[in-house]
Each structure stands twice: as structure tokens, then as C-alpha cells.
Amino acid sequence: MAAESNASARSAETDKLWNETGVDPVELHLGKDSGFTLRAYRMSDTLPGAKAAEEPETDADEAAAKEEDAPVEDAEGRPEADEAAVPEDEDAPEPDASAFEDDEEPEAEVEEDALDAAPEEVPVFLTRKGKLLVFREPEALVAYVRENDDHDLAVIDEYAELQERLTADDVSCDEDDTYELDLVVANLRGGHDAWEPELLIKAAEVGRDLGYALKNDSIVGALSPGSPLDDLDETFRVVVEGGLRGKLAKRRLRKNDSQQAAIAWRGVIAKVNDHVDWRG
């Protein structure tokens, strides 16, 4: 099934569909099962929930505001004196400006907050209620997309167009979008000489994407910057680049415990598997 879809070249119409919608079919191999799902990358500020919308002020809010501003009357119905209206004592000392400095937010912190809020490109999958929908057959994927919009991928602007145009022939994945997670653990256990950097780099890529899309802190943490698996991934990337740095990176790889790496990756793949909803 999966091998056949990759064996045949995609048509120009299929390439046009994926390019114009900014979506790609993804093929996942997990243990004894494999299938297809969809993934898109979008800027975080274009997705729902990126910015909290300001609620329009209602008549009740306006009335409450006016009531707050109204003068307070004393027991005889006369307006009480407003503290702000009391004449200032000209002989009173000037207030100490330094007393207000603590109330001002440091410029560095403001800049840091602005950086934290900066939009970034994030993955959006065919996920629903914390589960990744994966379809064993292209026809099942197409039928679901055409009939449903109650999942996370439906938030993208191009989803309605995808529903209209998608056919089973379009569910043909590029090699870059095919992830053989079922081979990762066995490859790592085979020892340093058997390791396939491209296989393991791609596994880390899709692992990070899925961890983010599924909002799974355990997966995200296992592949986050500074983690052993992330360090291993960075080393593999240097090896693939080649040159002198690549040779030095190969030596560095030998310092990694292959069994520990296999155990760590087995945990990540198991968590991904726990969040897959197999269909079709």
C-alpha cells in the first residue's frame, strides 16, 4: 500500500493541489501499522487562539462605568468632596520621583516579552481531541476530509478548497514526507556503524512536529534543545553535511550509548502510538 503510493510519480495536478493549499500528505510507519495523514505549516498568529479578541463594550458595561464616575452623595444628598478637588498645599514638598520607579517595567523585560510573543511557523496536523488521525487507505482519508471539518486542520483558510479538490490519487507522499518510525529503534540497536543519519534526522523532525501538534509535553521534552536525543540529532546533521566537521562528528557519535538512545526513542514512539487514531 504505502510503497506503491511512493513508487508512482505524482501528477502535475497533484503537485498543484498541495502547492496551492499549502498542505502535504504524510505517510507514517509505526510498528506493524502504517497509513496517511495531513500536515500543514502556518504562522502561529494566523491560527485561532493566537490573539485574545477584545470583547465589545456592552450597554451594561457603559452604565457601570458611568456609575463609578458619578459623585458620591452624603447622608443629606450633597455630593461628597472629591479628594482630587482639594486644593494643593503650595508649601508641601515635591513628591520623590524615585518612589514610582518600581512601578515601571524594565525595558529589557518588555523586549523579552515581545520576543516571546513573536509569531513562528508551527505544524498543524489532522488531529482531533488530542488524537492524530491516520488512515490506512487513501480512499478513507479522502472520504473523511470531504465529510468532516471538526478537527484541527479545518482551521486553515484553504481547507474548504482542499475538501473540494482532494482525490485518492492525490494521497501520494514525497520521500521527505515519509517517516519510517518502525525502523528507528532497530537501527539504533544495530550499533554506531549501522546508524542511518537520514532516517534518524527525519524521525526527530516528525517527532517534534507531532509533540507540538498533540500538545504532549513528554514528547516535546524528549526532543527539546539540550536533550540527549536532540544532541544526537544535531550530531547526525553535522555528519550529513560532511567535511572535516562531519568526520569529527562521526567520532563524537561513538561516545553515545546505542542502547540508551534506542530506549529513549522507543519511549517517544510509544507515546506517539498512544495518540494515533487508526482509521480505514
PDB file of C-alpha atoms in Angstrom:
ATOM      1  CA  MET A   1       0.000   0.000   0.000  1.00  0.00           C
ATOM      2  CA  ALA A   2       2.480   2.637   1.222  1.00  0.00           C
ATOM      3  CA  ALA A   3       5.302   1.530  -1.050  1.00  0.00           C
ATOM      4  CA  GLU A   4       3.019   1.588  -4.082  1.00  0.00           C
ATOM      5  CA  SER A   5       1.941   5.186  -3.397  1.00  0.00           C
ATOM      6  CA  ASN A   6       5.553   6.355  -3.333  1.00  0.00           C
ATOM      7  CA  ALA A   7       6.620   4.248  -6.302  1.00  0.00           C
ATOM      8  CA  SER A   8       4.483   6.157  -8.745  1.00  0.00           C
ATOM      9  CA  ALA A   9       5.397   9.745  -9.616  1.00  0.00           C
ATOM     10  CA  ARG A  10       2.906  12.408  -8.597  1.00  0.00           C
ATOM     11  CA  SER A  11       0.999  14.141 -11.351  1.00  0.00           C
ATOM     12  CA  ALA A  12       1.310  17.846 -12.096  1.00  0.00           C
ATOM     13  CA  GLU A  13      -2.278  18.321 -10.902  1.00  0.00           C
ATOM     14  CA  THR A  14      -1.456  16.676  -7.573  1.00  0.00           C
ATOM     15  CA  ASP A  15       1.595  18.872  -7.074  1.00  0.00           C
ATOM     16  CA  LYS A  16      -0.520  21.902  -7.931  1.00  0.00           C
ATOM     17  CA  LEU A  17      -3.127  20.954  -5.307  1.00  0.00           C
ATOM     18  CA  TRP A  18      -0.606  20.613  -2.500  1.00  0.00           C
ATOM     19  CA  ASN A  19       1.288  23.753  -3.508  1.00  0.00           C
ATOM     20  CA  GLU A  20      -1.832  25.913  -3.721  1.00  0.00           C
ATOM     21  CA  THR A  21      -3.318  24.710  -0.420  1.00  0.00           C
ATOM     22  CA  GLY A  22      -0.027  24.625   1.477  1.00  0.00           C
ATOM     23  CA  VAL A  23      -0.815  21.142   2.807  1.00  0.00           C
ATOM     24  CA  ASP A  24       1.068  17.856   2.359  1.00  0.00           C
ATOM     25  CA  PRO A  25       0.117  14.209   2.763  1.00  0.00           C
ATOM     26  CA  VAL A  26       2.306  12.428   5.312  1.00  0.00           C
ATOM     27  CA  GLU A  27       2.988   8.709   5.459  1.00  0.00           C
ATOM     28  CA  LEU A  28       3.722   7.196   8.859  1.00  0.00           C
ATOM     29  CA  HIS A  29       5.076   3.713   9.599  1.00  0.00           C
ATOM     30  CA  LEU A  30       4.527   2.790  13.224  1.00  0.00           C
ATOM     31  CA  GLY A  31       5.210  -0.769  14.294  1.00  0.00           C
ATOM     32  CA  LYS A  32       3.028  -3.186  12.365  1.00  0.00           C
ATOM     33  CA  ASP A  33       0.737  -0.459  11.050  1.00  0.00           C
ATOM     34  CA  SER A  34       1.140   2.375   8.580  1.00  0.00           C
ATOM     35  CA  GLY A  35      -1.049   4.967   6.977  1.00  0.00           C
ATOM     36  CA  PHE A  36      -1.602   8.537   5.831  1.00  0.00           C
ATOM     37  CA  THR A  37      -2.435  11.827   7.471  1.00  0.00           C
ATOM     38  CA  LEU A  38      -2.148  15.509   6.530  1.00  0.00           C
ATOM     39  CA  ARG A  39       0.167  18.276   7.745  1.00  0.00           C
ATOM     40  CA  ALA A  40       0.431  21.999   7.090  1.00  0.00           C
ATOM     41  CA  TYR A  41       2.745  24.688   8.410  1.00  0.00           C
ATOM     42  CA  ARG A  42       1.251  28.046   9.331  1.00  0.00           C
ATOM     43  CA  MET A  43       2.334  31.143  11.232  1.00  0.00           C
ATOM     44  CA  SER A  44       1.121  30.919  14.807  1.00  0.00           C
ATOM     45  CA  ASP A  45      -0.585  34.329  14.686  1.00  0.00           C
ATOM     46  CA  THR A  46      -2.867  33.161  11.845  1.00  0.00           C
ATOM     47  CA  LEU A  47      -4.384  30.325  13.874  1.00  0.00           C
ATOM     48  CA  PRO A  48      -7.391  30.570  16.218  1.00  0.00           C
ATOM     49  CA  GLY A  49      -6.485  31.435  19.787  1.00  0.00           C
ATOM     50  CA  ALA A  50      -3.296  33.218  18.761  1.00  0.00           C
ATOM     51  CA  LYS A  51      -4.698  36.535  19.973  1.00  0.00           C
ATOM     52  CA  ALA A  52      -7.385  37.055  22.569  1.00  0.00           C
ATOM     53  CA  ALA A  53     -10.117  39.067  20.923  1.00  0.00           C
ATOM     54  CA  GLU A  54     -11.303  42.114  22.828  1.00  0.00           C
ATOM     55  CA  GLU A  55     -14.933  41.816  23.832  1.00  0.00           C
ATOM     56  CA  PRO A  56     -17.052  44.746  22.687  1.00  0.00           C
ATOM     57  CA  GLU A  57     -18.230  47.003  25.481  1.00  0.00           C
ATOM     58  CA  THR A  58     -21.901  46.401  26.249  1.00  0.00           C
ATOM     59  CA  ASP A  59     -24.530  48.892  27.437  1.00  0.00           C
ATOM     60  CA  ALA A  60     -24.293  47.349  30.895  1.00  0.00           C
ATOM     61  CA  ASP A  61     -20.523  47.908  30.953  1.00  0.00           C
ATOM     62  CA  GLU A  62     -21.001  51.538  29.913  1.00  0.00           C
ATOM     63  CA  ALA A  63     -23.624  52.095  32.602  1.00  0.00           C
ATOM     64  CA  ALA A  64     -21.365  50.552  35.254  1.00  0.00           C
ATOM     65  CA  ALA A  65     -18.510  52.817  34.175  1.00  0.00           C
ATOM     66  CA  LYS A  66     -20.735  55.911  34.452  1.00  0.00           C
ATOM     67  CA  GLU A  67     -21.914  54.800  37.900  1.00  0.00           C
ATOM     68  CA  GLU A  68     -18.292  54.504  39.055  1.00  0.00           C
ATOM     69  CA  ASP A  69     -17.542  58.045  37.855  1.00  0.00           C
ATOM     70  CA  ALA A  70     -20.665  59.566  39.450  1.00  0.00           C
ATOM     71  CA  PRO A  71     -20.053  61.706  42.610  1.00  0.00           C
ATOM     72  CA  VAL A  72     -20.808  60.056  45.956  1.00  0.00           C
ATOM     73  CA  GLU A  73     -23.522  61.809  47.989  1.00  0.00           C
ATOM     74  CA  ASP A  74     -23.544  62.219  51.745  1.00  0.00           C
ATOM     75  CA  ALA A  75     -26.460  61.396  54.033  1.00  0.00           C
ATOM     76  CA  GLU A  76     -28.216  64.711  53.155  1.00  0.00           C
ATOM     77  CA  GLY A  77     -27.913  64.175  49.433  1.00  0.00           C
ATOM     78  CA  ARG A  78     -24.995  66.555  48.915  1.00  0.00           C
ATOM     79  CA  PRO A  79     -22.040  65.428  46.837  1.00  0.00           C
ATOM     80  CA  GLU A  80     -19.047  64.485  48.973  1.00  0.00           C
ATOM     81  CA  ALA A  81     -15.815  66.331  48.334  1.00  0.00           C
ATOM     82  CA  ASP A  82     -13.564  64.634  45.827  1.00  0.00           C
ATOM     83  CA  GLU A  83     -10.016  64.140  47.097  1.00  0.00           C
ATOM     84  CA  ALA A  84      -8.701  65.258  43.737  1.00  0.00           C
ATOM     85  CA  ALA A  85     -10.636  68.539  44.072  1.00  0.00           C
ATOM     86  CA  VAL A  86      -8.939  69.522  47.368  1.00  0.00           C
ATOM     87  CA  PRO A  87      -6.577  72.480  46.699  1.00  0.00           C
ATOM     88  CA  GLU A  88      -2.929  71.557  46.785  1.00  0.00           C
ATOM     89  CA  ASP A  89      -0.744  72.896  49.559  1.00  0.00           C
ATOM     90  CA  GLU A  90       1.801  75.111  47.793  1.00  0.00           C
ATOM     91  CA  ASP A  91       4.256  74.667  50.691  1.00  0.00           C
ATOM     92  CA  ALA A  92       4.070  70.851  50.535  1.00  0.00           C
ATOM     93  CA  PRO A  93       7.317  69.147  49.421  1.00  0.00           C
ATOM     94  CA  GLU A  94       7.564  67.841  45.861  1.00  0.00           C
ATOM     95  CA  PRO A  95       6.910  64.089  45.579  1.00  0.00           C
ATOM     96  CA  ASP A  96      10.013  61.886  45.244  1.00  0.00           C
ATOM     97  CA  ALA A  97      10.088  60.644  41.617  1.00  0.00           C
ATOM     98  CA  SER A  98      12.146  57.604  42.615  1.00  0.00           C
ATOM     99  CA  ALA A  99       9.186  56.278  44.592  1.00  0.00           C
ATOM    100  CA  PHE A 100       7.427  55.445  41.327  1.00  0.00           C
ATOM    101  CA  GLU A 101      10.307  53.710  39.619  1.00  0.00           C
ATOM    102  CA  ASP A 102       9.360  50.291  40.970  1.00  0.00           C
ATOM    103  CA  ASP A 103       6.023  50.531  39.180  1.00  0.00           C
ATOM    104  CA  GLU A 104       7.708  50.852  35.799  1.00  0.00           C
ATOM    105  CA  GLU A 105       8.521  47.642  33.916  1.00  0.00           C
ATOM    106  CA  PRO A 106      12.208  47.404  32.966  1.00  0.00           C
ATOM    107  CA  GLU A 107      12.813  47.944  29.272  1.00  0.00           C
ATOM    108  CA  ALA A 108      14.718  44.641  28.953  1.00  0.00           C
ATOM    109  CA  GLU A 109      11.741  42.665  30.275  1.00  0.00           C
ATOM    110  CA  VAL A 110       9.370  44.365  27.872  1.00  0.00           C
ATOM    111  CA  GLU A 111      11.624  43.474  24.967  1.00  0.00           C
ATOM    112  CA  GLU A 112      11.846  39.857  26.159  1.00  0.00           C
ATOM    113  CA  ASP A 113       8.066  39.586  26.378  1.00  0.00           C
ATOM    114  CA  ALA A 114       7.766  40.990  22.868  1.00  0.00           C
ATOM    115  CA  LEU A 115      10.182  38.362  21.603  1.00  0.00           C
ATOM    116  CA  ASP A 116       8.247  35.586  23.355  1.00  0.00           C
ATOM    117  CA  ALA A 117       5.081  36.720  21.604  1.00  0.00           C
ATOM    118  CA  ALA A 118       6.686  36.855  18.155  1.00  0.00           C
ATOM    119  CA  PRO A 119       4.828  34.711  15.581  1.00  0.00           C
ATOM    120  CA  GLU A 120       6.507  31.475  14.493  1.00  0.00           C
ATOM    121  CA  GLU A 121       5.817  28.755  11.955  1.00  0.00           C
ATOM    122  CA  VAL A 122       4.066  25.802  13.591  1.00  0.00           C
ATOM    123  CA  PRO A 123       2.775  22.424  12.356  1.00  0.00           C
ATOM    124  CA  VAL A 124      -0.950  21.697  12.055  1.00  0.00           C
ATOM    125  CA  PHE A 125      -1.999  18.065  11.591  1.00  0.00           C
ATOM    126  CA  LEU A 126      -5.208  16.181  11.020  1.00  0.00           C
ATOM    127  CA  THR A 127      -5.719  15.891  14.774  1.00  0.00           C
ATOM    128  CA  ARG A 128      -8.910  15.732  16.796  1.00  0.00           C
ATOM    129  CA  LYS A 129      -9.357  15.798  20.564  1.00  0.00           C
ATOM    130  CA  GLY A 130      -5.688  15.065  21.192  1.00  0.00           C
ATOM    131  CA  LYS A 131      -5.507  12.206  18.681  1.00  0.00           C
ATOM    132  CA  LEU A 132      -3.694  12.034  15.347  1.00  0.00           C
ATOM    133  CA  LEU A 133      -5.990  10.652  12.651  1.00  0.00           C
ATOM    134  CA  VAL A 134      -4.099   8.197  10.422  1.00  0.00           C
ATOM    135  CA  PHE A 135      -5.828   6.369   7.561  1.00  0.00           C
ATOM    136  CA  ARG A 136      -4.620   3.022   6.256  1.00  0.00           C
ATOM    137  CA  GLU A 137      -6.058   3.670   2.789  1.00  0.00           C
ATOM    138  CA  PRO A 138      -6.034   6.895   0.722  1.00  0.00           C
ATOM    139  CA  GLU A 139      -9.739   6.485  -0.056  1.00  0.00           C
ATOM    140  CA  ALA A 140     -10.592   6.535   3.664  1.00  0.00           C
ATOM    141  CA  LEU A 141      -8.576   9.721   4.179  1.00  0.00           C
ATOM    142  CA  VAL A 142     -10.314  11.456   1.260  1.00  0.00           C
ATOM    143  CA  ALA A 143     -13.776  10.405   2.451  1.00  0.00           C
ATOM    144  CA  TYR A 144     -13.091  11.759   5.929  1.00  0.00           C
ATOM    145  CA  VAL A 145     -11.746  15.098   4.703  1.00  0.00           C
ATOM    146  CA  ARG A 146     -14.679  15.610   2.358  1.00  0.00           C
ATOM    147  CA  GLU A 147     -17.260  14.934   5.068  1.00  0.00           C
ATOM    148  CA  ASN A 148     -15.711  16.443   8.202  1.00  0.00           C
ATOM    149  CA  ASP A 149     -14.458  19.775   9.454  1.00  0.00           C
ATOM    150  CA  ASP A 150     -14.460  19.171  13.229  1.00  0.00           C
ATOM    151  CA  HIS A 151     -10.709  18.685  13.544  1.00  0.00           C
ATOM    152  CA  ASP A 152      -7.670  20.920  13.969  1.00  0.00           C
ATOM    153  CA  LEU A 153      -6.634  21.109  10.309  1.00  0.00           C
ATOM    154  CA  ALA A 154     -10.004  22.621   9.397  1.00  0.00           C
ATOM    155  CA  VAL A 155      -8.891  25.974  10.862  1.00  0.00           C
ATOM    156  CA  ILE A 156      -6.630  26.764   7.895  1.00  0.00           C
ATOM    157  CA  ASP A 157      -8.084  29.086   5.256  1.00  0.00           C
ATOM    158  CA  GLU A 158      -7.535  26.613   2.419  1.00  0.00           C
ATOM    159  CA  TYR A 159      -9.428  23.703   3.996  1.00  0.00           C
ATOM    160  CA  ALA A 160     -12.679  24.245   2.075  1.00  0.00           C
ATOM    161  CA  GLU A 161     -10.719  24.204  -1.185  1.00  0.00           C
ATOM    162  CA  LEU A 162      -8.951  21.008  -0.115  1.00  0.00           C
ATOM    163  CA  GLN A 163     -12.308  19.359   0.606  1.00  0.00           C
ATOM    164  CA  GLU A 164     -13.465  20.152  -2.916  1.00  0.00           C
ATOM    165  CA  ARG A 165     -10.377  19.103  -4.848  1.00  0.00           C
ATOM    166  CA  LEU A 166      -8.855  16.167  -2.947  1.00  0.00           C
ATOM    167  CA  THR A 167      -8.928  12.715  -4.578  1.00  0.00           C
ATOM    168  CA  ALA A 168      -7.367   9.369  -3.658  1.00  0.00           C
ATOM    169  CA  ASP A 169      -4.754   9.798  -6.402  1.00  0.00           C
ATOM    170  CA  ASP A 170      -3.522  12.942  -4.642  1.00  0.00           C
ATOM    171  CA  VAL A 171      -2.575  10.993  -1.500  1.00  0.00           C
ATOM    172  CA  SER A 172       0.931  10.313  -2.776  1.00  0.00           C
ATOM    173  CA  CYS A 173       3.769  11.287  -0.454  1.00  0.00           C
ATOM    174  CA  ASP A 174       7.176  12.684  -1.248  1.00  0.00           C
ATOM    175  CA  GLU A 175      10.111  10.828   0.240  1.00  0.00           C
ATOM    176  CA  ASP A 176      10.664  13.776   2.592  1.00  0.00           C
ATOM    177  CA  ASP A 177       7.153  13.291   3.985  1.00  0.00           C
ATOM    178  CA  THR A 178       7.505   9.531   4.576  1.00  0.00           C
ATOM    179  CA  TYR A 179       8.607   8.604   8.096  1.00  0.00           C
ATOM    180  CA  GLU A 180       9.677   5.074   8.962  1.00  0.00           C
ATOM    181  CA  LEU A 181       9.494   5.280  12.733  1.00  0.00           C
ATOM    182  CA  ASP A 182       9.213   1.494  12.859  1.00  0.00           C
ATOM    183  CA  LEU A 183      12.877   1.217  11.824  1.00  0.00           C
ATOM    184  CA  VAL A 184      14.345   3.714  14.292  1.00  0.00           C
ATOM    185  CA  VAL A 185      14.805   1.513  17.360  1.00  0.00           C
ATOM    186  CA  ALA A 186      16.209  -1.434  15.411  1.00  0.00           C
ATOM    187  CA  ASN A 187      18.630   0.863  13.589  1.00  0.00           C
ATOM    188  CA  LEU A 188      19.922   2.372  16.823  1.00  0.00           C
ATOM    189  CA  ARG A 189      20.345  -1.058  18.394  1.00  0.00           C
ATOM    190  CA  GLY A 190      22.420  -2.131  15.409  1.00  0.00           C
ATOM    191  CA  GLY A 191      25.335  -0.084  16.695  1.00  0.00           C
ATOM    192  CA  HIS A 192      27.177   3.018  15.512  1.00  0.00           C
ATOM    193  CA  ASP A 193      28.318   1.534  12.193  1.00  0.00           C
ATOM    194  CA  ALA A 194      24.734   0.677  11.226  1.00  0.00           C
ATOM    195  CA  TRP A 195      23.192   4.040  12.097  1.00  0.00           C
ATOM    196  CA  GLU A 196      21.414   5.815   9.224  1.00  0.00           C
ATOM    197  CA  PRO A 197      21.578   9.584   9.883  1.00  0.00           C
ATOM    198  CA  GLU A 198      18.854  10.497   7.345  1.00  0.00           C
ATOM    199  CA  LEU A 199      16.394   8.036   8.908  1.00  0.00           C
ATOM    200  CA  LEU A 200      17.040   9.359  12.407  1.00  0.00           C
ATOM    201  CA  ILE A 201      17.019  13.044  11.422  1.00  0.00           C
ATOM    202  CA  LYS A 202      13.603  12.646   9.797  1.00  0.00           C
ATOM    203  CA  ALA A 203      12.319  10.795  12.866  1.00  0.00           C
ATOM    204  CA  ALA A 204      13.339  13.726  15.072  1.00  0.00           C
ATOM    205  CA  GLU A 205      11.660  16.196  12.691  1.00  0.00           C
ATOM    206  CA  VAL A 206       8.287  14.481  12.695  1.00  0.00           C
ATOM    207  CA  GLY A 207       8.596  13.710  16.410  1.00  0.00           C
ATOM    208  CA  ARG A 208       8.926  17.410  17.249  1.00  0.00           C
ATOM    209  CA  ASP A 209       6.039  18.285  14.941  1.00  0.00           C
ATOM    210  CA  LEU A 210       3.769  15.663  16.476  1.00  0.00           C
ATOM    211  CA  GLY A 211       4.730  16.583  20.023  1.00  0.00           C
ATOM    212  CA  TYR A 212       3.741  20.197  19.336  1.00  0.00           C
ATOM    213  CA  ALA A 213       0.535  19.357  17.451  1.00  0.00           C
ATOM    214  CA  LEU A 214      -0.600  16.834  20.071  1.00  0.00           C
ATOM    215  CA  LYS A 215       0.399  19.196  22.909  1.00  0.00           C
ATOM    216  CA  ASN A 216       2.308  16.320  24.512  1.00  0.00           C
ATOM    217  CA  ASP A 217       4.921  17.707  26.896  1.00  0.00           C
ATOM    218  CA  SER A 218       6.623  14.341  27.244  1.00  0.00           C
ATOM    219  CA  ILE A 219       7.355  14.061  23.507  1.00  0.00           C
ATOM    220  CA  VAL A 220       8.320  17.730  23.259  1.00  0.00           C
ATOM    221  CA  GLY A 221      10.669  17.439  26.243  1.00  0.00           C
ATOM    222  CA  ALA A 222      12.385  14.310  24.926  1.00  0.00           C
ATOM    223  CA  LEU A 223      13.329  16.146  21.702  1.00  0.00           C
ATOM    224  CA  SER A 224      13.763  19.666  23.064  1.00  0.00           C
ATOM    225  CA  PRO A 225      17.047  21.604  22.704  1.00  0.00           C
ATOM    226  CA  GLY A 226      19.692  20.247  25.052  1.00  0.00           C
ATOM    227  CA  SER A 227      18.082  16.824  25.477  1.00  0.00           C
ATOM    228  CA  PRO A 228      20.186  13.699  24.670  1.00  0.00           C
ATOM    229  CA  LEU A 229      18.050  12.907  21.601  1.00  0.00           C
ATOM    230  CA  ASP A 230      18.351  16.481  20.350  1.00  0.00           C
ATOM    231  CA  ASP A 231      22.126  16.415  20.813  1.00  0.00           C
ATOM    232  CA  LEU A 232      22.221  13.148  18.883  1.00  0.00           C
ATOM    233  CA  ASP A 233      20.112  14.704  16.119  1.00  0.00           C
ATOM    234  CA  GLU A 234      22.436  17.700  15.857  1.00  0.00           C
ATOM    235  CA  THR A 235      25.425  15.373  15.536  1.00  0.00           C
ATOM    236  CA  PHE A 236      23.718  13.410  12.764  1.00  0.00           C
ATOM    237  CA  ARG A 237      23.110  16.652  10.876  1.00  0.00           C
ATOM    238  CA  VAL A 238      26.801  17.538  11.049  1.00  0.00           C
ATOM    239  CA  VAL A 239      27.683  14.054   9.775  1.00  0.00           C
ATOM    240  CA  VAL A 240      25.354  14.504   6.802  1.00  0.00           C
ATOM    241  CA  GLU A 241      26.960  17.871   5.994  1.00  0.00           C
ATOM    242  CA  GLY A 242      30.289  16.039   5.634  1.00  0.00           C
ATOM    243  CA  GLY A 243      33.718  17.588   5.527  1.00  0.00           C
ATOM    244  CA  LEU A 244      36.104  17.747   8.445  1.00  0.00           C
ATOM    245  CA  ARG A 245      33.321  18.607  10.877  1.00  0.00           C
ATOM    246  CA  GLY A 246      31.444  15.549   9.645  1.00  0.00           C
ATOM    247  CA  LYS A 247      34.424  13.292  10.383  1.00  0.00           C
ATOM    248  CA  LEU A 248      34.761  14.722  13.862  1.00  0.00           C
ATOM    249  CA  ALA A 249      31.020  14.266  14.395  1.00  0.00           C
ATOM    250  CA  LYS A 250      31.305  10.576  13.486  1.00  0.00           C
ATOM    251  CA  ARG A 251      33.858  10.186  16.250  1.00  0.00           C
ATOM    252  CA  ARG A 252      31.532  12.002  18.629  1.00  0.00           C
ATOM    253  CA  LEU A 253      28.701   9.632  17.735  1.00  0.00           C
ATOM    254  CA  ARG A 254      30.703   6.706  19.070  1.00  0.00           C
ATOM    255  CA  LYS A 255      30.562   8.244  22.525  1.00  0.00           C
ATOM    256  CA  ASN A 256      26.778   7.783  22.547  1.00  0.00           C
ATOM    257  CA  ASP A 257      25.332   4.681  24.134  1.00  0.00           C
ATOM    258  CA  SER A 258      23.357   2.993  21.342  1.00  0.00           C
ATOM    259  CA  GLN A 259      21.164   1.045  23.755  1.00  0.00           C
ATOM    260  CA  GLN A 260      20.253   4.133  25.761  1.00  0.00           C
ATOM    261  CA  ALA A 261      19.430   6.009  22.548  1.00  0.00           C
ATOM    262  CA  ALA A 262      17.236   3.098  21.413  1.00  0.00           C
ATOM    263  CA  ILE A 263      15.408   3.028  24.751  1.00  0.00           C
ATOM    264  CA  ALA A 264      14.780   6.784  24.644  1.00  0.00           C
ATOM    265  CA  TRP A 265      13.449   6.636  21.092  1.00  0.00           C
ATOM    266  CA  ARG A 266      11.286   3.618  21.906  1.00  0.00           C
ATOM    267  CA  GLY A 267       9.620   5.735  24.597  1.00  0.00           C
ATOM    268  CA  VAL A 268       8.944   8.596  22.170  1.00  0.00           C
ATOM    269  CA  ILE A 269       7.484   6.277  19.519  1.00  0.00           C
ATOM    270  CA  ALA A 270       5.307   4.535  22.098  1.00  0.00           C
ATOM    271  CA  LYS A 271       3.849   7.895  23.165  1.00  0.00           C
ATOM    272  CA  VAL A 272       3.163   8.827  19.532  1.00  0.00           C
ATOM    273  CA  ASN A 273       1.480   5.460  19.022  1.00  0.00           C
ATOM    274  CA  ASP A 274      -0.704   6.068  22.086  1.00  0.00           C
ATOM    275  CA  HIS A 275      -2.080   9.205  20.413  1.00  0.00           C
ATOM    276  CA  VAL A 276      -2.836   7.689  16.993  1.00  0.00           C
ATOM    277  CA  ASP A 277      -6.424   7.031  15.987  1.00  0.00           C
ATOM    278  CA  TRP A 278      -6.183   4.457  13.189  1.00  0.00           C
ATOM    279  CA  ARG A 279      -8.929   4.713  10.599  1.00  0.00           C
ATOM    280  CA  GLY A 280      -9.879   2.879   7.404  1.00  0.00           C
TER     281      GLY A 280
END
